[in-house]
Coordinates of C-alpha atoms in Angstrom, one line a residue:
M1 CA -8.8 -14.2 -1.1
P2 CA -5.3 -14.9 -2.4
D3 CA -2.4 -15.0 0.1
V4 CA -0.7 -11.6 0.3
V5 CA 2.9 -11.6 1.3
I6 CA 5.7 -9.1 2.1
T7 CA 8.8 -9.8 0.1
G8 CA 11.0 -6.8 0.5
L9 CA 11.9 -4.3 3.2
G10 CA 13.9 -1.1 3.4
V11 CA 14.4 1.1 6.4
T12 CA 16.3 4.3 7.3
S13 CA 16.2 5.5 10.9
A14 CA 18.2 7.5 13.4
I15 CA 19.5 4.2 14.8
G16 CA 20.7 2.8 11.5
Q17 CA 20.5 2.9 7.7
G18 CA 19.4 -0.4 6.2
K19 CA 17.8 -3.5 7.7
E20 CA 20.9 -5.1 9.2
A21 CA 22.0 -1.9 11.1
F22 CA 18.5 -1.2 12.1
M23 CA 17.9 -4.6 13.6
R24 CA 21.3 -4.7 15.4
A25 CA 20.5 -1.4 17.1
L26 CA 17.0 -2.5 18.0
V27 CA 18.2 -5.7 19.7
A28 CA 20.9 -3.8 21.5
G29 CA 18.5 -1.1 22.6
E30 CA 20.7 1.6 21.1
H31 CA 19.2 5.0 20.7
R32 CA 20.1 8.5 19.3
F33 CA 18.0 10.7 21.6
D34 CA 19.5 14.1 22.2
F35 CA 18.7 17.8 21.6
M36 CA 17.9 18.1 17.9
Q37 CA 20.6 19.9 15.8
R38 CA 19.2 20.0 12.3
P39 CA 18.6 23.5 11.1
G40 CA 15.0 24.6 11.5
R41 CA 14.3 22.3 14.5
Q42 CA 15.0 24.9 17.2
D43 CA 14.0 28.6 17.2
G44 CA 16.7 29.9 19.6
N45 CA 14.7 29.6 22.8
T46 CA 14.0 25.8 22.7
Q47 CA 15.6 22.5 23.5
F48 CA 13.4 20.0 21.7
I49 CA 14.6 16.4 22.1
G50 CA 14.5 13.9 19.3
A51 CA 16.4 11.3 17.4
E52 CA 18.0 12.5 14.1
I53 CA 19.6 10.5 11.3
T54 CA 23.3 11.0 11.0
N55 CA 25.9 9.6 8.5
F56 CA 23.1 9.2 5.9
S57 CA 24.5 8.1 2.5
C58 CA 22.6 8.3 -0.8
A59 CA 25.4 8.9 -3.3
D60 CA 25.0 5.4 -4.9
V61 CA 21.3 5.7 -5.3
I62 CA 20.4 9.3 -6.3
A63 CA 21.8 11.1 -9.3
K64 CA 23.5 14.4 -8.6
S65 CA 21.0 16.2 -10.8
Q66 CA 18.2 14.9 -8.5
L67 CA 20.1 15.6 -5.3
R68 CA 20.1 19.3 -6.0
T69 CA 16.4 19.6 -5.9
A70 CA 15.3 16.6 -3.7
S71 CA 14.4 17.4 -0.1
L72 CA 15.8 15.3 2.8
S73 CA 12.5 13.4 3.0
A74 CA 12.7 12.6 -0.8
Q75 CA 16.4 11.6 -0.6
I76 CA 15.6 9.2 2.3
A77 CA 12.5 7.9 0.5
L78 CA 14.6 7.0 -2.6
T79 CA 17.3 5.3 -0.6
T80 CA 14.9 3.3 1.5
L81 CA 12.9 2.2 -1.5
Y82 CA 16.1 1.2 -3.2
E83 CA 16.8 -1.4 -0.4
A84 CA 13.3 -2.9 -0.6
W85 CA 13.3 -2.9 -4.4
G86 CA 16.6 -4.8 -4.6
E87 CA 15.6 -7.4 -2.0
A88 CA 12.3 -8.1 -3.8
C89 CA 14.0 -8.3 -7.2
L90 CA 11.5 -5.8 -8.7
D91 CA 13.6 -5.1 -11.8
E92 CA 12.1 -8.4 -13.0
V93 CA 8.5 -7.3 -12.9
D94 CA 6.2 -5.4 -15.2
P95 CA 6.4 -1.7 -14.2
A96 CA 2.8 -1.2 -15.5
R97 CA 1.7 -3.7 -12.9
T98 CA 3.6 -2.1 -10.0
G99 CA 2.1 0.6 -7.7
L100 CA 3.5 2.9 -5.0
I101 CA 1.6 4.4 -2.1
V102 CA 3.5 7.1 -0.1
G103 CA 2.1 7.3 3.5
G104 CA 2.2 10.8 4.8
N105 CA 1.4 14.4 4.0
N106 CA 3.0 17.7 5.0
V107 CA 6.2 15.8 5.3
Q108 CA 8.7 18.5 4.2
Q109 CA 7.8 21.3 6.6
R110 CA 11.3 22.0 7.9
E111 CA 12.8 22.4 4.5
L112 CA 10.0 24.6 3.4
L113 CA 10.5 26.8 6.4
I114 CA 14.2 27.1 5.6
T115 CA 13.6 27.9 2.0
Q116 CA 10.9 30.5 2.8
E117 CA 13.1 32.2 5.3
K118 CA 16.1 32.3 3.0
Y119 CA 14.1 33.9 0.1
R120 CA 11.6 36.0 2.1
K121 CA 13.1 39.2 0.8
K122 CA 14.4 38.0 -2.6
S123 CA 11.6 35.7 -3.8
Q124 CA 12.4 36.6 -7.4
F125 CA 15.5 34.4 -7.1
L126 CA 13.7 31.3 -5.8
S127 CA 14.4 28.2 -7.9
P128 CA 11.6 27.1 -10.2
A129 CA 12.1 23.6 -8.7
Y130 CA 10.3 24.9 -5.6
G131 CA 7.1 24.7 -7.6
L132 CA 7.5 21.0 -7.7
S133 CA 9.4 20.2 -4.5
F134 CA 7.0 21.8 -2.1
L135 CA 4.4 19.2 -3.0
D136 CA 4.5 15.8 -1.2
T137 CA 3.6 14.2 -4.6
D138 CA 7.2 15.1 -5.6
L139 CA 8.2 12.0 -3.6
C140 CA 5.9 10.0 -5.9
G141 CA 7.4 11.6 -9.0
L142 CA 11.0 11.1 -7.9
C143 CA 10.5 7.4 -6.9
S144 CA 8.4 6.5 -9.9
A145 CA 11.0 8.1 -12.2
A146 CA 13.9 6.5 -10.5
F147 CA 12.4 3.0 -10.5
G148 CA 10.1 3.1 -13.6
I149 CA 6.9 2.6 -11.6
Q150 CA 3.9 3.0 -14.0
G151 CA 1.0 1.3 -12.3
F152 CA 0.0 4.2 -10.0
A153 CA 1.7 6.4 -7.4
Y154 CA 0.0 8.6 -4.9
T155 CA 0.3 10.0 -1.3
L156 CA -2.0 9.0 1.5
G157 CA -2.4 11.0 4.7
G158 CA -3.5 9.5 7.9
A159 CA -1.5 11.5 10.4
S160 CA 0.5 9.1 12.6
A161 CA -1.4 6.1 11.1
S162 CA -0.2 7.0 7.6
G163 CA 2.5 4.3 7.3
Q164 CA 0.2 1.5 8.4
L165 CA -2.7 2.9 6.3
A166 CA -0.4 2.9 3.3
V167 CA 0.4 -0.8 3.9
I168 CA -3.3 -1.6 4.3
N169 CA -4.1 0.2 1.0
A170 CA -1.3 -1.6 -0.7
V171 CA -2.6 -4.9 0.5
E172 CA -6.1 -4.1 -0.9
A173 CA -4.6 -3.0 -4.2
V174 CA -2.9 -6.4 -4.8
E175 CA -5.9 -8.3 -3.4
S176 CA -8.2 -6.7 -5.9
G177 CA -5.8 -7.3 -8.8
R178 CA -5.4 -3.6 -9.5
V179 CA -1.7 -4.2 -9.6
D180 CA 0.5 -7.3 -9.0
I181 CA 2.9 -5.6 -6.7
C182 CA 2.5 -2.5 -4.5
I183 CA 5.1 -0.7 -2.5
A184 CA 4.0 1.0 0.7
L185 CA 6.4 3.7 1.9
G186 CA 6.1 5.5 5.2
A187 CA 7.7 8.8 4.4
M188 CA 9.9 10.7 6.8
M189 CA 8.0 13.6 8.3
D190 CA 10.6 16.4 8.5
I191 CA 9.1 18.7 11.1
S192 CA 10.3 22.2 12.0
Y193 CA 10.2 24.0 15.3
W194 CA 6.7 25.3 14.4
E195 CA 5.3 21.7 14.4
C196 CA 7.3 21.0 17.6
H197 CA 5.6 24.0 19.3
G198 CA 2.2 23.0 18.1
L199 CA 2.6 19.4 19.2
R200 CA 4.0 20.5 22.5
G201 CA 1.0 22.9 22.9
L202 CA -1.4 20.0 22.3
G203 CA 0.3 18.0 25.1
A204 CA 1.2 15.3 22.6
M205 CA 5.0 15.9 22.5
G206 CA 7.1 15.4 25.6
S207 CA 7.9 18.3 27.8
D208 CA 11.1 19.8 29.3
R209 CA 11.1 17.3 32.2
Y210 CA 14.2 15.5 31.0
L211 CA 16.3 18.3 29.7
S212 CA 19.2 17.2 32.0
S213 CA 18.9 13.6 30.7
P214 CA 17.4 13.6 27.2
E215 CA 18.1 9.9 26.8
L216 CA 15.4 9.3 29.4
A217 CA 12.7 11.4 27.8
C218 CA 11.2 8.7 25.5
R219 CA 9.3 6.2 27.8
P220 CA 6.2 4.7 26.4
F221 CA 3.9 2.9 28.9
D222 CA 6.1 4.0 31.9
R223 CA 4.5 5.9 34.7
Q224 CA 6.9 8.8 34.1
H225 CA 5.8 9.3 30.5
D226 CA 4.6 12.7 29.4
G227 CA 4.4 12.6 25.6
F228 CA 6.1 11.3 22.5
I229 CA 9.6 12.1 21.4
Y230 CA 10.2 12.6 17.7
G231 CA 12.5 10.4 15.6
E232 CA 13.5 10.6 12.0
N233 CA 12.3 7.4 10.3
C234 CA 11.3 5.9 6.9
A235 CA 10.4 2.4 5.8
A236 CA 9.3 0.7 2.5
L237 CA 7.5 -2.6 2.2
V238 CA 7.0 -4.6 -1.0
I239 CA 3.6 -6.3 -1.0
E240 CA 2.4 -8.9 -3.6
R241 CA 0.1 -11.9 -4.0
A242 CA 2.0 -15.1 -3.3
E243 CA 0.9 -16.5 -6.7
T244 CA 2.4 -13.6 -8.6
R245 CA 5.9 -14.9 -8.9
P246 CA 5.7 -18.6 -7.8
N247 CA 9.1 -19.4 -9.4
A248 CA 11.0 -16.4 -8.0
S249 CA 13.7 -17.2 -5.4
L250 CA 12.1 -15.0 -2.7
R251 CA 11.7 -15.7 0.9
P252 CA 8.6 -13.8 2.1
Y253 CA 8.7 -12.2 5.6
A254 CA 5.1 -12.9 6.4
K255 CA 1.5 -13.1 5.2
V256 CA -0.8 -10.3 5.8
V257 CA -3.9 -12.1 7.2
G258 CA -6.0 -9.4 8.8
K259 CA -6.5 -5.7 8.8
G260 CA -8.8 -3.1 10.3
V261 CA -9.6 0.6 9.8
Y262 CA -12.1 2.6 11.8
M263 CA -12.8 6.3 12.2
D264 CA -14.0 7.8 15.5
A265 CA -15.8 10.7 13.9
N266 CA -13.7 13.0 16.0
R267 CA -11.4 15.8 14.9
Q268 CA -9.5 16.0 18.1
P269 CA -6.2 14.2 19.0
N270 CA -7.7 12.2 21.9
P271 CA -7.8 8.4 21.4
S272 CA -10.9 6.3 21.5
L273 CA -11.2 3.0 23.4
N274 CA -14.1 1.9 21.1
G275 CA -12.1 2.7 18.0
E276 CA -9.1 0.7 19.0
I277 CA -11.1 -2.3 20.2
T278 CA -13.0 -2.2 16.9
V279 CA -9.9 -2.3 14.6
I280 CA -8.3 -5.1 16.7
R281 CA -11.5 -7.2 16.4
Q282 CA -11.7 -6.4 12.6
A283 CA -8.1 -7.6 12.1
L284 CA -8.6 -10.8 14.1
R285 CA -11.9 -11.6 12.5
E286 CA -10.4 -11.2 9.0
A287 CA -7.4 -13.3 10.0
K288 CA -9.9 -16.0 11.2
I289 CA -8.0 -16.3 14.5
V290 CA -8.8 -15.7 18.2
A291 CA -6.8 -13.4 20.5
E292 CA -5.1 -16.4 22.2
Q293 CA -3.3 -17.2 18.9
V294 CA -1.5 -13.8 18.8
D295 CA 2.1 -14.2 20.0
Y296 CA 3.2 -10.6 19.9
V297 CA 1.8 -7.1 19.8
N298 CA 3.7 -4.1 18.4
P299 CA 1.6 -1.3 19.8
H300 CA 1.3 2.3 18.8
G301 CA 2.9 3.1 22.2
T302 CA 3.9 6.7 21.9
G303 CA 4.4 7.8 25.5
S304 CA 1.2 9.8 25.6
V305 CA -0.3 9.8 29.0
V306 CA -3.8 9.2 27.8
G307 CA -2.9 7.3 24.6
D308 CA -0.8 4.6 26.4
E309 CA -3.6 4.0 28.9
I310 CA -6.3 3.7 26.4
E311 CA -4.3 1.3 24.2
L312 CA -3.6 -1.1 27.0
Q313 CA -7.3 -1.0 28.0
A314 CA -8.2 -1.9 24.4
L315 CA -5.6 -4.8 24.3
T316 CA -7.0 -6.1 27.6
E317 CA -10.6 -5.9 26.5
C318 CA -9.6 -7.9 23.4
G319 CA -7.9 -10.6 25.4
L320 CA -4.3 -9.8 24.3
S321 CA -2.6 -9.2 27.6
H322 CA -0.9 -12.6 27.3
A323 CA 1.0 -11.6 24.1
A324 CA 4.6 -10.5 24.3
I325 CA 4.8 -6.7 23.9
N326 CA 7.5 -4.1 23.5
T327 CA 7.5 -0.7 21.9
T328 CA 9.7 0.2 18.9
K329 CA 9.2 4.0 19.5
S330 CA 11.1 3.7 22.8
I331 CA 14.3 3.1 20.7
T332 CA 13.6 4.9 17.4
G333 CA 11.4 7.8 18.5
H334 CA 8.0 8.6 17.0
G335 CA 8.3 8.9 13.2
L336 CA 4.8 10.3 12.9
T337 CA 3.8 9.6 9.3
A338 CA 6.5 6.9 9.0
A339 CA 5.8 5.2 12.3
G340 CA 3.4 2.5 11.2
A341 CA 5.5 1.3 8.3
V342 CA 8.7 1.4 10.5
E343 CA 7.0 -0.6 13.2
I344 CA 5.7 -3.2 10.8
T345 CA 9.2 -3.5 9.5
A346 CA 10.5 -4.0 13.0
T347 CA 7.9 -6.6 13.6
L348 CA 8.8 -8.6 10.5
L349 CA 12.5 -8.5 11.3
Q350 CA 11.8 -9.7 14.8
M351 CA 9.6 -12.5 13.5
R352 CA 12.3 -13.6 11.1
E353 CA 15.2 -13.5 13.6
G354 CA 13.1 -15.0 16.5
I355 CA 14.1 -12.3 18.9
L356 CA 12.2 -9.4 20.5
H357 CA 13.9 -6.1 21.1
P358 CA 13.9 -4.5 24.5
T359 CA 11.7 -1.6 25.7
R360 CA 13.8 1.4 26.8
N361 CA 13.0 3.3 29.9
L362 CA 10.2 1.0 31.0
E363 CA 11.0 1.2 34.7
N364 CA 7.5 1.2 36.2
P365 CA 4.8 0.1 33.7
I366 CA 1.4 1.7 34.0
D367 CA 0.0 -1.9 33.8
N368 CA 1.9 -4.9 35.1
N369 CA -0.6 -7.4 33.7
F370 CA 1.2 -7.6 30.3
A371 CA 4.1 -9.8 29.1
W372 CA 6.5 -6.9 28.7
V373 CA 9.8 -7.3 27.1
G374 CA 12.0 -5.4 29.5
N375 CA 15.5 -3.8 29.1
E376 CA 17.0 -6.9 27.5
A377 CA 16.1 -8.6 24.2
E378 CA 14.3 -11.9 24.5
E379 CA 14.2 -14.9 22.1
S380 CA 10.7 -15.8 20.9
D381 CA 9.1 -18.0 18.3
I382 CA 6.6 -15.5 16.8
Q383 CA 4.1 -17.0 14.5
T384 CA 1.3 -14.4 14.6
S385 CA 1.7 -10.7 15.3
L386 CA -0.6 -7.7 15.7
C387 CA 0.5 -4.1 14.9
M388 CA -1.4 -1.0 15.9
S389 CA -1.4 2.6 14.6
M390 CA -3.5 5.6 15.5
G391 CA -3.6 9.1 14.1
F392 CA -5.1 12.5 15.0
G393 CA -8.6 13.0 13.7
G394 CA -9.9 9.7 15.0
I395 CA -8.0 7.3 12.7
N396 CA -7.5 3.7 14.0
T397 CA -5.7 0.9 12.2
A398 CA -4.6 -2.6 13.0
L399 CA -2.7 -5.3 11.0
C400 CA -2.3 -9.0 11.6
L401 CA 0.8 -10.8 10.3
R402 CA 1.5 -14.5 10.2
N403 CA 4.7 -16.4 9.5
S404 CA 4.6 -17.2 5.8
E405 CA 5.4 -20.8 6.6
T406 CA 2.5 -21.3 9.0
N407 CA -0.9 -22.5 7.6

């Protein structure tokens, strides 16, 4: 198999827009957790906690004609892709040999809710643009039109594993030669209060326990966890074969050396120990490494009472308790469809900078037999990393990354 490398990143998150701001906030452990204020997130009787993007700017990226009909998810997708596109110098490549995979489905629920409520009694005045914009494929259309992508573009749904699943599919697309370059974009899932109620009802989203201190609510792997806390996030990664542009002045972030995908054959949201062990072993086997060679694990780590426990059991069973571990969601919140792509981005930035971000609110870990990064950032020479993502419906994924300068 040819070496597959990641050559460009873009990220937009509640903690910062762009790689530099995002990484600064990660290392400092800065957060934006509070009661959500965006219209459509509360129904008058709720106080859902989350991390929302503020001071977002897209004026230099999106034409005014597009802005009028582009949802917030679409605007953030375009802006995030713009950053990754520029870093990877994709204006120089053949658009017919470039693909785009948008990880996520049902990503515009809040805006659909607002539109439907606004026009409920006057549907005859609804803009014809709604006929396009309610479809998640509109993100593909907007991005491919803005950047001239002609290879292929499609959406891929894998619940909270969507972002990582998009990366895995992008890797397979360039490995097979279907395209030379493929962009994986973890789309921002713009949830409404309906999704918040549903996720709370499942026991997946955190409860009202921390209403007096919302900054304490997001606490993956801590004994006081009681569910995930939502965060607005989006990330884009440019994936290509190392041989595609040997003369380009690019500095790859890492090589993708192993991956795993496994289904539990289970519709329910509960995690599977066997499924998680299976994808870890698939990724390590494809990478041709043993567990002892993994320096760092970026886990799924949502704050789920059952999910956190199962994930640590899987990592222990696979011999990975020695590896440094933190959780990006403790700072950014759970981006749902975007989470896997955002956490791979965080992993790559940490590998490049040689520093691991802290884990917020990890006061009493559920398992002390791990090399936790505590409440302060730590310097680390990370050569090989493992990223985990899981999604409702029994979806398990894992990705193994190696420093591009390491044999």
